[in-house]
Amino acid sequence: GYKTIIVPLKHSLVYSTVHASAIDELGGISAVDAVADAEYFKQPSIIAGLKDGSVKNVGSSLSPNTELIAASKPDAIITSPYQNAGHGAIQNLQIPIIDMADYMETTPLGRAEWIKLLGALYGNYEGADSIFNATVAAYNTLKAKAPQNHPKVLTENINSGVWYVPGGNSYMSQMIRDAGGDYPWSDDNSTGSLQLDFATVYDKAHDADFWFVKTYQYQPSLKALRDAYTLNEKFDAFKSGNVYGVDTYTSTFFEDYPFHPERLLRDYIIIFAPDSLPGESTYYYKKAE
């Protein structure tokens, strides 16, 4: 009942720019000749390939074009599975499907270790192991410099009436704690996201010292937060100006931190306690004006 996967992969379909970024770092990007959700990929070779036709766009990851997938003849499909969701029609193509469920890990370094699987698939396991070991060392060095004042931290913002926050047992919750922060949902056992309403979030985190938001195609600002939802101005972090944002369209935020969590940990520590890393500035998050 098992499918054989010949490695290193020569032809592959990749669903996520996150995994393509790691594959690129491992030197295997030339083996990615088909992608889903193509508009989100930022790797120069993928963008160029989409333009000249050497990389196929199979459409949405939720309902990819199975005819295009079959025609591209990938050795394997690297998916980024949704919780409790199947693979749909692609599971009938007799092509090996590899679920990269790294986002379900409970620690940042646990997620980062998945680069070893990509290394094994794309013929550079030793390189992946080296990258991971360097990541562990850098992460632990930064963690030792985390402040001990434990500021309360709120993340994300309301969208269409729903506020998604990381579960208390998620890698993002752990990263906030590793940076010295106090996460309001730390007592929750979920590894994924929690879907909450505004009142629930406000009750739990109205007194947060810092608020981190992510936007897409516009620079985060206090005005934008207020315009999106007037009650956002009620949070203490908003009142004190301790709101930090990142535009994930222009930034490589999503591509970087899953396999290099030390880069995001560094931002958090600089924001929580600048004296911990004197003279250094954040790379992703900027204060919302």
Short mmCIF file of C-alpha atoms in Angstrom, two decimals:
data_model
loop_
_atom_site.label_atom_id
_atom_site.label_comp_id
_atom_site.label_asym_id
_atom_site.label_seq_id
_atom_site.Cartn_x
_atom_site.Cartn_y
_atom_site.Cartn_z
CA GLY A 1 0.00 0.00 0.00
CA TYR A 2 2.99 2.32 0.15
CA LYS A 3 4.15 4.56 -2.68
CA THR A 4 7.85 4.67 -3.54
CA ILE A 5 9.44 8.11 -3.84
CA ILE A 6 12.67 8.29 -5.79
CA VAL A 7 14.98 10.95 -4.36
CA PRO A 8 16.28 13.46 -5.02
CA LEU A 9 13.10 14.74 -6.62
CA LYS A 10 13.57 15.95 -10.19
CA HIS A 11 10.06 17.31 -10.73
CA SER A 12 7.70 18.46 -7.99
CA LEU A 13 4.53 20.40 -7.32
CA VAL A 14 4.77 22.65 -4.26
CA TYR A 15 1.72 24.23 -2.65
CA SER A 16 3.37 26.82 -0.40
CA THR A 17 5.90 29.61 -0.85
CA VAL A 18 7.06 28.77 2.70
CA HIS A 19 8.33 25.37 1.62
CA ALA A 20 9.63 26.69 -1.70
CA SER A 21 11.77 29.16 0.23
CA ALA A 22 13.39 26.35 2.22
CA ILE A 23 13.82 24.26 -0.93
CA ASP A 24 15.52 27.25 -2.55
CA GLU A 25 17.89 27.59 0.43
CA LEU A 26 18.74 23.91 0.06
CA GLY A 27 19.58 24.38 -3.63
CA GLY A 28 16.69 22.30 -4.94
CA ILE A 29 14.45 24.99 -6.43
CA SER A 30 15.11 23.84 -10.02
CA ALA A 31 13.14 20.67 -9.17
CA VAL A 32 10.02 22.75 -8.48
CA ASP A 33 8.28 23.03 -11.83
CA ALA A 34 4.67 23.43 -10.68
CA VAL A 35 3.05 25.46 -7.90
CA ALA A 36 -0.37 26.15 -6.41
CA ASP A 37 -1.44 29.63 -5.25
CA ALA A 38 1.21 31.04 -7.59
CA GLU A 39 0.47 34.67 -6.71
CA TYR A 40 2.05 34.22 -3.28
CA PHE A 41 5.43 32.84 -4.39
CA LYS A 42 8.39 35.22 -4.06
CA GLN A 43 11.35 33.11 -5.18
CA PRO A 44 12.93 34.82 -8.25
CA SER A 45 13.32 31.55 -10.17
CA ILE A 46 9.69 30.60 -9.55
CA ILE A 47 8.47 34.04 -10.66
CA ALA A 48 10.62 33.85 -13.80
CA GLY A 49 9.44 30.31 -14.48
CA LEU A 50 5.80 31.29 -14.21
CA LYS A 51 6.43 34.01 -16.79
CA ASP A 52 8.26 31.84 -19.32
CA GLY A 53 6.10 28.75 -18.76
CA SER A 54 8.78 26.50 -17.29
CA VAL A 55 6.87 26.52 -13.99
CA LYS A 56 3.20 25.59 -14.22
CA ASN A 57 0.48 27.30 -12.19
CA VAL A 58 -2.05 24.62 -11.21
CA GLY A 59 -4.45 27.10 -9.60
CA SER A 60 -5.78 27.28 -6.06
CA SER A 61 -4.47 24.85 -3.47
CA LEU A 62 -8.08 24.31 -2.39
CA SER A 63 -9.14 23.08 -5.84
CA PRO A 64 -6.11 22.64 -8.10
CA ASN A 65 -6.40 21.78 -11.78
CA THR A 66 -5.86 18.02 -11.83
CA GLU A 67 -5.35 17.94 -15.61
CA LEU A 68 -2.45 20.39 -15.34
CA ILE A 69 -1.00 18.39 -12.45
CA ALA A 70 -1.20 15.15 -14.41
CA ALA A 71 0.38 16.82 -17.44
CA SER A 72 3.29 18.20 -15.40
CA LYS A 73 4.06 14.66 -14.12
CA PRO A 74 5.55 15.56 -10.73
CA ASP A 75 7.52 12.93 -8.82
CA ALA A 76 5.72 14.12 -5.69
CA ILE A 77 3.30 16.78 -4.47
CA ILE A 78 4.42 18.80 -1.43
CA THR A 79 1.24 20.02 0.24
CA SER A 80 0.51 22.29 3.17
CA PRO A 81 -2.56 20.50 4.54
CA TYR A 82 -5.45 22.19 6.26
CA GLN A 83 -6.63 20.79 9.56
CA ASN A 84 -9.06 17.88 9.12
CA ALA A 85 -9.16 18.36 5.33
CA GLY A 86 -8.49 15.74 2.68
CA HIS A 87 -6.61 16.04 -0.58
CA GLY A 88 -9.60 16.04 -2.90
CA ALA A 89 -9.22 14.83 -6.48
CA ILE A 90 -5.40 14.83 -6.48
CA GLN A 91 -5.34 11.69 -4.36
CA ASN A 92 -6.70 9.83 -7.39
CA LEU A 93 -3.71 10.75 -9.57
CA GLN A 94 -1.41 8.04 -8.17
CA ILE A 95 1.22 10.68 -7.43
CA PRO A 96 2.89 10.54 -3.98
CA ILE A 97 1.52 13.28 -1.70
CA ILE A 98 3.79 14.54 1.08
CA ASP A 99 2.00 16.49 3.81
CA MET A 100 4.20 19.21 5.28
CA ALA A 101 2.35 19.61 8.56
CA ASP A 102 5.16 21.64 10.11
CA TYR A 103 2.74 24.37 11.21
CA MET A 104 1.17 21.93 13.68
CA GLU A 105 4.37 21.63 15.73
CA THR A 106 4.26 22.96 19.28
CA THR A 107 7.69 24.62 19.31
CA PRO A 108 9.49 26.90 16.83
CA LEU A 109 12.52 24.60 16.65
CA GLY A 110 10.25 21.60 16.20
CA ARG A 111 8.80 23.28 13.14
CA ALA A 112 12.21 24.34 11.86
CA GLU A 113 13.43 20.73 11.98
CA TRP A 114 11.10 19.85 9.10
CA ILE A 115 13.76 21.32 6.80
CA LYS A 116 15.48 17.94 7.22
CA LEU A 117 12.58 16.23 5.42
CA LEU A 118 12.91 18.69 2.54
CA GLY A 119 16.65 18.08 2.56
CA ALA A 120 16.08 14.34 2.22
CA LEU A 121 13.58 14.85 -0.61
CA TYR A 122 15.73 17.27 -2.60
CA GLY A 123 19.10 15.59 -2.15
CA ASN A 124 20.70 17.80 0.48
CA TYR A 125 20.06 16.24 3.87
CA GLU A 126 23.49 17.20 5.17
CA GLY A 127 22.90 20.82 4.23
CA ALA A 128 19.49 20.77 5.90
CA ASP A 129 20.98 19.27 9.05
CA SER A 130 23.66 21.98 9.10
CA ILE A 131 21.07 24.74 8.63
CA PHE A 132 18.95 23.34 11.44
CA ASN A 133 21.87 23.04 13.85
CA ALA A 134 22.87 26.65 13.18
CA THR A 135 19.24 27.71 13.73
CA VAL A 136 19.11 25.89 17.08
CA ALA A 137 22.32 27.56 18.24
CA ALA A 138 21.21 31.05 17.20
CA TYR A 139 17.74 30.59 18.69
CA ASN A 140 19.02 29.41 22.07
CA THR A 141 21.60 32.21 22.23
CA LEU A 142 18.86 34.79 21.67
CA LYS A 143 16.47 33.06 24.09
CA ALA A 144 19.08 33.43 26.84
CA LYS A 145 18.94 37.21 26.32
CA ALA A 146 15.15 37.46 26.61
CA PRO A 147 13.89 40.01 29.17
CA GLN A 148 12.42 38.84 32.46
CA ASN A 149 9.73 41.53 32.80
CA HIS A 150 7.25 39.36 30.81
CA PRO A 151 5.19 41.96 28.91
CA LYS A 152 1.70 40.85 27.89
CA VAL A 153 1.44 40.24 24.15
CA LEU A 154 -1.54 40.35 21.78
CA THR A 155 -1.30 39.19 18.16
CA GLU A 156 -3.36 39.51 14.96
CA ASN A 157 -6.56 41.54 14.56
CA ILE A 158 -10.24 41.06 13.79
CA ASN A 159 -11.21 40.24 10.21
CA SER A 160 -14.80 39.82 9.05
CA GLY A 161 -15.94 39.45 12.64
CA VAL A 162 -13.41 36.75 13.53
CA TRP A 163 -10.14 37.15 15.43
CA TYR A 164 -7.71 34.30 14.86
CA VAL A 165 -5.09 33.95 17.60
CA PRO A 166 -2.44 31.24 17.97
CA GLY A 167 -3.46 28.38 20.24
CA GLY A 168 -1.73 28.18 23.59
CA ASN A 169 0.16 25.04 22.61
CA SER A 170 1.27 26.38 19.22
CA TYR A 171 4.82 27.16 18.12
CA MET A 172 3.95 30.88 17.97
CA SER A 173 2.73 30.92 21.55
CA GLN A 174 5.97 29.21 22.57
CA MET A 175 8.05 31.73 20.64
CA ILE A 176 6.40 34.63 22.47
CA ARG A 177 7.21 32.95 25.77
CA ASP A 178 10.78 32.26 24.63
CA ALA A 179 11.13 35.97 23.86
CA GLY A 180 10.12 36.78 27.44
CA GLY A 181 6.50 37.64 26.71
CA ASP A 182 3.33 36.67 28.54
CA TYR A 183 0.78 35.17 26.13
CA PRO A 184 -2.87 35.47 27.29
CA TRP A 185 -3.91 32.07 25.86
CA SER A 186 -0.96 30.07 27.20
CA ASP A 187 -3.31 27.86 29.22
CA ASP A 188 -5.07 26.71 26.03
CA ASN A 189 -4.06 23.31 24.61
CA SER A 190 -4.68 24.01 20.90
CA THR A 191 -1.78 23.73 18.46
CA GLY A 192 -3.63 25.55 15.67
CA SER A 193 -5.55 28.83 15.72
CA LEU A 194 -8.45 29.87 17.93
CA GLN A 195 -11.41 31.58 16.27
CA LEU A 196 -12.66 34.25 18.67
CA ASP A 197 -14.92 37.29 18.64
CA PHE A 198 -13.84 40.78 19.62
CA ALA A 199 -15.38 40.67 23.10
CA THR A 200 -13.53 37.49 24.02
CA VAL A 201 -10.19 38.88 22.86
CA TYR A 202 -10.77 42.22 24.56
CA ASP A 203 -11.68 40.57 27.85
CA LYS A 204 -8.47 38.53 27.79
CA ALA A 205 -6.00 41.00 26.29
CA HIS A 206 -7.28 44.58 26.62
CA ASP A 207 -4.33 45.35 28.91
CA ALA A 208 -1.65 43.87 26.61
CA ASP A 209 1.61 45.82 26.60
CA PHE A 210 2.37 45.05 22.94
CA TRP A 211 0.21 44.28 19.93
CA PHE A 212 1.55 42.64 16.76
CA VAL A 213 -0.45 42.76 13.53
CA LYS A 214 0.14 41.49 10.01
CA THR A 215 -1.25 43.22 6.93
CA TYR A 216 -1.22 42.51 3.20
CA GLN A 217 -0.36 45.15 0.61
CA TYR A 218 -0.51 48.11 2.95
CA GLN A 219 1.66 49.47 5.73
CA PRO A 220 0.18 48.89 9.20
CA SER A 221 -0.86 52.08 10.99
CA LEU A 222 -2.93 53.10 13.99
CA LYS A 223 -5.37 54.85 11.65
CA ALA A 224 -5.80 51.70 9.57
CA LEU A 225 -6.52 49.68 12.71
CA ARG A 226 -9.05 52.22 13.91
CA ASP A 227 -10.70 52.48 10.50
CA ALA A 228 -10.96 48.70 10.25
CA TYR A 229 -12.68 48.43 13.63
CA THR A 230 -13.28 51.44 15.83
CA LEU A 231 -13.07 49.51 19.09
CA ASN A 232 -9.45 48.59 18.35
CA GLU A 233 -8.48 51.91 19.91
CA LYS A 234 -9.69 50.62 23.29
CA PHE A 235 -6.67 48.32 23.74
CA ASP A 236 -3.96 49.63 26.06
CA ALA A 237 -1.27 48.83 23.48
CA PHE A 238 -3.08 51.04 20.97
CA LYS A 239 -3.35 53.88 23.47
CA SER A 240 0.33 53.68 24.36
CA GLY A 241 1.46 53.36 20.75
CA ASN A 242 2.96 49.91 21.25
CA VAL A 243 1.48 48.44 18.08
CA TYR A 244 3.92 46.80 15.65
CA GLY A 245 3.09 45.62 12.17
CA VAL A 246 4.50 43.94 9.09
CA ASP A 247 3.26 44.04 5.50
CA THR A 248 3.61 40.39 4.48
CA TYR A 249 3.27 41.32 0.79
CA THR A 250 6.54 43.26 0.65
CA SER A 251 8.28 41.31 3.43
CA THR A 252 9.64 37.75 3.39
CA PHE A 253 8.10 37.26 6.84
CA PHE A 254 6.13 34.10 6.03
CA GLU A 255 8.96 32.64 3.95
CA ASP A 256 11.59 33.14 6.66
CA TYR A 257 10.40 32.41 10.17
CA PRO A 258 9.04 28.84 9.84
CA PHE A 259 12.54 27.45 9.20
CA HIS A 260 14.46 30.35 10.73
CA PRO A 261 12.51 31.20 13.90
CA GLU A 262 15.59 32.91 15.34
CA ARG A 263 14.96 35.82 12.98
CA LEU A 264 11.49 36.51 14.36
CA LEU A 265 12.57 35.81 17.96
CA ARG A 266 15.19 38.52 17.52
CA ASP A 267 12.51 41.05 16.50
CA TYR A 268 10.41 40.24 19.56
CA ILE A 269 13.32 40.58 21.97
CA ILE A 270 14.42 43.92 20.46
CA ILE A 271 10.87 45.27 20.83
CA PHE A 272 10.31 43.92 24.35
CA ALA A 273 13.68 45.09 25.68
CA PRO A 274 15.98 47.04 23.32
CA ASP A 275 18.78 46.91 25.89
CA SER A 276 18.95 43.14 25.48
CA LEU A 277 20.36 43.60 21.97
CA PRO A 278 21.83 47.13 22.03
CA GLY A 279 22.22 48.92 18.72
CA GLU A 280 20.18 46.38 16.75
CA SER A 281 16.95 47.15 14.89
CA THR A 282 14.02 44.94 13.90
CA TYR A 283 13.89 43.34 10.48
CA TYR A 284 10.18 42.54 10.10
CA TYR A 285 8.05 44.44 12.58
CA LYS A 286 7.94 48.23 12.56
CA LYS A 287 6.10 50.50 14.97
CA ALA A 288 2.70 51.50 13.59
CA GLU A 289 2.48 55.27 13.33
#
